[in-house]
mmCIF file of C-alpha atoms in Angstrom:
data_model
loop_
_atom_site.group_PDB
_atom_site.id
_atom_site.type_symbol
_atom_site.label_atom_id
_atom_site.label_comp_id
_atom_site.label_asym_id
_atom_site.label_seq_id
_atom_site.Cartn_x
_atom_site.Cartn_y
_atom_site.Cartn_z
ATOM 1 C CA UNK F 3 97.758 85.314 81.809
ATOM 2 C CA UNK F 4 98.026 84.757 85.391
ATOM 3 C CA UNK F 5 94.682 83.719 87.544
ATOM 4 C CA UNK F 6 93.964 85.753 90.347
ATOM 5 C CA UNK F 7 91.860 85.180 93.146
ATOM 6 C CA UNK F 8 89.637 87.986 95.562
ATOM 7 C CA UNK F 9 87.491 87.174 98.726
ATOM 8 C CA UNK F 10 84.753 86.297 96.774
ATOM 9 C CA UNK F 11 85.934 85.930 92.668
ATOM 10 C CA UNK F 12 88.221 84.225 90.895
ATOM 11 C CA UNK F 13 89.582 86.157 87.266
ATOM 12 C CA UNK F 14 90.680 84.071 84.805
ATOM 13 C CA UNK F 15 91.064 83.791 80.976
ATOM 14 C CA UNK F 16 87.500 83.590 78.693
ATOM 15 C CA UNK F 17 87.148 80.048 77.058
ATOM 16 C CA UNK F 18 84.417 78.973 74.620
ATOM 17 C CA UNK F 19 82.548 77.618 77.649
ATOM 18 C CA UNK F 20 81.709 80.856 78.589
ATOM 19 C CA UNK F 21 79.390 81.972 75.947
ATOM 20 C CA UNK F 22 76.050 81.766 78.719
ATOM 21 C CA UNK F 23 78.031 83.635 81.168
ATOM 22 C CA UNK F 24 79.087 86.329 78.398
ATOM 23 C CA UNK F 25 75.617 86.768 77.374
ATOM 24 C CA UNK F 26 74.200 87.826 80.300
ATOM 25 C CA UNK F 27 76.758 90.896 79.830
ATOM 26 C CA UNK F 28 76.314 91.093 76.345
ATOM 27 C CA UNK F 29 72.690 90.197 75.501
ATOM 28 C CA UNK F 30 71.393 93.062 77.477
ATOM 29 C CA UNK F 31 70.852 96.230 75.429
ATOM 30 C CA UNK F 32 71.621 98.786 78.738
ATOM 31 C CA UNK F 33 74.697 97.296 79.650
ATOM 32 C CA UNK F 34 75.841 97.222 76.135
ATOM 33 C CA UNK F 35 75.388 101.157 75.095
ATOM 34 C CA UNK F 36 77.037 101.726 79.006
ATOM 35 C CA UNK F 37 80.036 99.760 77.835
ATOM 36 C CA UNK F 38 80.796 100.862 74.188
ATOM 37 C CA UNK F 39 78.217 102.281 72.982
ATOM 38 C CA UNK F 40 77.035 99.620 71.042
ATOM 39 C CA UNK F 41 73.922 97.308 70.690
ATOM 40 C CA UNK F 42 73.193 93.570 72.272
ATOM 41 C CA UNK F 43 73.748 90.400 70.452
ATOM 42 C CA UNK F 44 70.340 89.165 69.973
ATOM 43 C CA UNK F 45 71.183 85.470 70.798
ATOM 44 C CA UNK F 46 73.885 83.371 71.576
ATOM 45 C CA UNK F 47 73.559 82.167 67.765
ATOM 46 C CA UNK F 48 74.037 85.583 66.729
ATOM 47 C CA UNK F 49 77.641 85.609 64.735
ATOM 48 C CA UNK F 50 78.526 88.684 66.523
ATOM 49 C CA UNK F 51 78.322 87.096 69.732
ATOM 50 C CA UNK F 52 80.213 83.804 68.532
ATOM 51 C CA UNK F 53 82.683 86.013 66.790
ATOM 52 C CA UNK F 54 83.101 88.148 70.110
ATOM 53 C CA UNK F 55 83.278 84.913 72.044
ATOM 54 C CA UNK F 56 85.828 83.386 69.869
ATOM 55 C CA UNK F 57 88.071 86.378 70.135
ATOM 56 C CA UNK F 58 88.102 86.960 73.961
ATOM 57 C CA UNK F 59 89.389 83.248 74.180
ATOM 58 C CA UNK F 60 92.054 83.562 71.556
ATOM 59 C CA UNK F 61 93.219 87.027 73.540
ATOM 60 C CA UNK F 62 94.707 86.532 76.706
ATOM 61 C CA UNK F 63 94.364 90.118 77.826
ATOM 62 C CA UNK F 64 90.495 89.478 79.035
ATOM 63 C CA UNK F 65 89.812 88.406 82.521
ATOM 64 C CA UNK F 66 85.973 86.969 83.545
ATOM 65 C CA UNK F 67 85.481 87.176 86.720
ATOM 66 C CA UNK F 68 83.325 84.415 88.284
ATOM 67 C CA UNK F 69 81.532 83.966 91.845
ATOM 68 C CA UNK F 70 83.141 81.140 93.819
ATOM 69 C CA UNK F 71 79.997 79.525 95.050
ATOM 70 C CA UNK F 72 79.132 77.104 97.890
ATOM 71 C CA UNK F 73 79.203 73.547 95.894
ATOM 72 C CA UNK F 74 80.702 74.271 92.778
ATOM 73 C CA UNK F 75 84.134 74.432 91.626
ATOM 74 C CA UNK F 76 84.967 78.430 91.218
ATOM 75 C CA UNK F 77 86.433 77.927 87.961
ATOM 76 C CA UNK F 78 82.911 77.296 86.357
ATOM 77 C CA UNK F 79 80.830 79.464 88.703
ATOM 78 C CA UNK F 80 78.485 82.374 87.428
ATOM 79 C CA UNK F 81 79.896 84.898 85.446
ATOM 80 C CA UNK F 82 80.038 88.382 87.383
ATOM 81 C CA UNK F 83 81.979 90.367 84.768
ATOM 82 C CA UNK F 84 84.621 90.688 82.343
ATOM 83 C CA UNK F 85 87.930 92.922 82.570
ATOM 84 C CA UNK F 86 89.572 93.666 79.672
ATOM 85 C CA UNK F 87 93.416 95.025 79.789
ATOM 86 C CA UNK F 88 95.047 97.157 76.561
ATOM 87 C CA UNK F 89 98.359 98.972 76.146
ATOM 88 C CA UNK F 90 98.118 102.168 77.261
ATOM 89 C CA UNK F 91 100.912 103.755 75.139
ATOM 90 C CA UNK F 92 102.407 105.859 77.750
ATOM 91 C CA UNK F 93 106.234 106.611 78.819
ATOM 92 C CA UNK F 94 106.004 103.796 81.646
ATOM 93 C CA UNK F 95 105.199 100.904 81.463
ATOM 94 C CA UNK F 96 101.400 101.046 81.235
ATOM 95 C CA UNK F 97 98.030 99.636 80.758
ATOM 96 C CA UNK F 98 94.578 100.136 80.456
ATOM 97 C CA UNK F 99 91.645 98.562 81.182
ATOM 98 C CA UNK F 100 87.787 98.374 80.686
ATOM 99 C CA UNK F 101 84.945 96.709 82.372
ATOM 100 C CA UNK F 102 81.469 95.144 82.136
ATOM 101 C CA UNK F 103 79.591 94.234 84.613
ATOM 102 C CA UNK F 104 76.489 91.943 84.386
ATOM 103 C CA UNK F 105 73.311 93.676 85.686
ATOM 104 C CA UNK F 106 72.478 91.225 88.589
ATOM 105 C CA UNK F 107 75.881 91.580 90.418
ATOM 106 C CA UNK F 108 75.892 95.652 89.647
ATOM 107 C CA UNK F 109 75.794 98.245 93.160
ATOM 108 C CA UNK F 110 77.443 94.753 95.382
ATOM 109 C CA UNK F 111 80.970 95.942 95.089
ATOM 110 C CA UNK F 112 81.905 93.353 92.618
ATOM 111 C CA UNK F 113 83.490 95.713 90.077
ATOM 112 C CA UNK F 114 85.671 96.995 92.654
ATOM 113 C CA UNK F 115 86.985 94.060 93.794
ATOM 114 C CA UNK F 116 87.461 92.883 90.443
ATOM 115 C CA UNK F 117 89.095 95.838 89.923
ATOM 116 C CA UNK F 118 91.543 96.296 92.847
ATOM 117 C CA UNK F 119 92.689 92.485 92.177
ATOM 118 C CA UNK F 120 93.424 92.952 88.960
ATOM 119 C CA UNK F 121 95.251 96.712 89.503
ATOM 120 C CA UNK F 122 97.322 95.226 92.489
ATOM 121 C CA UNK F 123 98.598 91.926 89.999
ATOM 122 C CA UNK F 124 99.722 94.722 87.350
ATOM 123 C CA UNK F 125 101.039 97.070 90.037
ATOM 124 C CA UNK F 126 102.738 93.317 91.402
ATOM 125 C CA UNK F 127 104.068 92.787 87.880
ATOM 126 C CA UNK F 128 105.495 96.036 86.653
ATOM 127 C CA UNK F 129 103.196 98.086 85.519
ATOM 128 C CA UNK F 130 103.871 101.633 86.573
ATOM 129 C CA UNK F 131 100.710 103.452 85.431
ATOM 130 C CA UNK F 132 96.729 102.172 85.086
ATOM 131 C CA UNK F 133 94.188 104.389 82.752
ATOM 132 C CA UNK F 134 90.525 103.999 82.185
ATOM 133 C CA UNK F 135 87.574 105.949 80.335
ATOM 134 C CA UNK F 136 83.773 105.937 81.637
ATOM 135 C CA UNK F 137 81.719 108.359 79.605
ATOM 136 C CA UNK F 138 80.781 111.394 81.048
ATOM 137 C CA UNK F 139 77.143 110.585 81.917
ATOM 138 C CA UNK F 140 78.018 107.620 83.466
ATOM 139 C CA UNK F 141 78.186 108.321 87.264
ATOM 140 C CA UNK F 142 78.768 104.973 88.904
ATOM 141 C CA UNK F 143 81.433 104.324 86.889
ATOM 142 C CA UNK F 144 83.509 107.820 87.346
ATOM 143 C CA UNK F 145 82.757 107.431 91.292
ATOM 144 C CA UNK F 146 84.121 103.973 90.786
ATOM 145 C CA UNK F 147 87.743 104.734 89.347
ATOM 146 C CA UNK F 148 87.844 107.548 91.961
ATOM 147 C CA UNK F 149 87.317 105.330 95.268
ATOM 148 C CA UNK F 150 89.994 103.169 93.567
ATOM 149 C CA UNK F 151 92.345 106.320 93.448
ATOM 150 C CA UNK F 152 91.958 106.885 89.999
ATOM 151 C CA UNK F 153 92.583 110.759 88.821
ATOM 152 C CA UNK F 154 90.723 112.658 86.264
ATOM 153 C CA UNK F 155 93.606 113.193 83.669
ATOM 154 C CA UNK F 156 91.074 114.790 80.840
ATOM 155 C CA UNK F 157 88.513 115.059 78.582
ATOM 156 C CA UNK F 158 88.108 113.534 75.510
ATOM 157 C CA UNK F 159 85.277 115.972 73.940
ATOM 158 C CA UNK F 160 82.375 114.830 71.130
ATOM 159 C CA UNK F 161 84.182 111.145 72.062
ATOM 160 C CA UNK F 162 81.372 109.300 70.466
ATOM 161 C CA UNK F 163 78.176 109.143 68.731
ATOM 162 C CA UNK F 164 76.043 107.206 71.362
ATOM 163 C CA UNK F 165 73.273 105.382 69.845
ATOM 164 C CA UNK F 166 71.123 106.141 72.644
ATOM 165 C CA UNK F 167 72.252 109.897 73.607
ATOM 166 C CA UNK F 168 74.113 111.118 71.169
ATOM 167 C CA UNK F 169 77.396 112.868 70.955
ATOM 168 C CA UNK F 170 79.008 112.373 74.432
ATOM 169 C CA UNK F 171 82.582 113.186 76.039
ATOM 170 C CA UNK F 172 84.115 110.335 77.446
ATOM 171 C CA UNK F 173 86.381 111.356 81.159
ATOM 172 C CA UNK F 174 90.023 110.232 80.923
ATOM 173 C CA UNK F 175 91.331 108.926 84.433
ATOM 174 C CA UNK F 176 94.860 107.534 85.404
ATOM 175 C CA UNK F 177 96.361 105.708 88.831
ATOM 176 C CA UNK F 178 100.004 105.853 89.081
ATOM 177 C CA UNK F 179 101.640 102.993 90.865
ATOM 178 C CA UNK F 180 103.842 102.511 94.216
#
C-alpha cells in the first residue's frame, strides 16, 4: 500500500511498532463501543490486542495515520488514528472504509483530513465508488461523511446488539467518484 501524505499526517501501513500508538485507540472503552461495538483490550499484554496488532501489520489494507511533529521523523510520530479500507462488493470498482480516531486528536479535523487523503488516493487509483457506516446515534460521525460529500444510501435496521445501548441501526452512506 501506497503512503500518503496531508498538511499535517502522514498514513502509512501498521507495523508491530505500533502497538502504544494502537492502544491509545483501542484501550479506551468509549472509543471502542463507537467503533464496533465492542469492548477495550485491557493492556497491551492482552492477546486480543497482540492478536489485533499482529493482524493489522500482516493486512495491508489499514492505514495509521501519524502527526508529523517538529523534531521527529513523521514516520514514528504519535498515532492520530487508523483507517481501515474493505471491498465494497459493488458493480464499480469499489471500497469501503472505517475509522478510529484516538480521543485526544477527536473535534481538530484530523479524521477529515485523514479521510479526504485517503478518498482522493482511491479516487487517484481507480476506485469509482467509496461507502461507509456510522451507527445511527453517532452524530459526529454521520456529519462527518456528509461534509466529505458522502450520501445517505440506507438503513441497515436492528444492525447490532450494542453492548452499551442496545439494538441500534447503523446509516449506510456512499461518495461516487469524478
Amino acid at each position: 500500500m501506497q503512503t500518503i501524505e496531508t498538511q499535517r499526517l502522514l498514513l502509512r501501513n501498521v507495523t508491530l511498532q505500533d502497538g502504544p500508538s494502537l492502544f491509545t485507540m483501542l484501550g479506551d472503552e468509549q472509543t471502542c463501543l463507537d467503533d464496533g461495538g465492542y469492548h477495550a483490550c485491557a493492556s497491551m499484554e492482552d492477546p486480543g490486542f497482540l492478536q489485533n496488532l499482529k493482524w493489522l501489520a500482516e493486512h495491508d489494507q489499514h492505514y495509521l495515520a501519524v502527526e508529523k511533529g517538529a523534531g521527529q521523523e513523521p514516520a514514528f510520530g504519535q498515532g492520530v488514528g487508523l483507517i481501515h479500507l474493505m471491498d465494497a462488493h459493488r458493480g464499480v470498482p469499489a471500497m469501503k472504509l472505517g475509522y478510529i480516531i484516538s480521543r485526544n486528536f477527536r473535534r481538530q479535523g484530523y479524521a477529515r483530513e485523514a479521510l479526504s487523503g485517503v478518498i482522493a488516493h482511491l479516487f487517484a487509483t481507480g476506485t469509482r465508488m467509496v461507502t461507509a457506516e456510522c451507527y445511527a446515534y453517532n452524530l459526529a460521525s454521520r456529519r462527518l461523511l456528509e461534509s466529505l460529500g458522502f450520501a445517505q444510501e440506507g438503513v441497515r435496521r436492528k444492525a447490532l446488539l450494542h453492548p452499551q445501548r442496545g439494538v441500534i441501526d447503523t446509516l449506510l452512506f456512499c461518495l461516487e467518484g469524478p
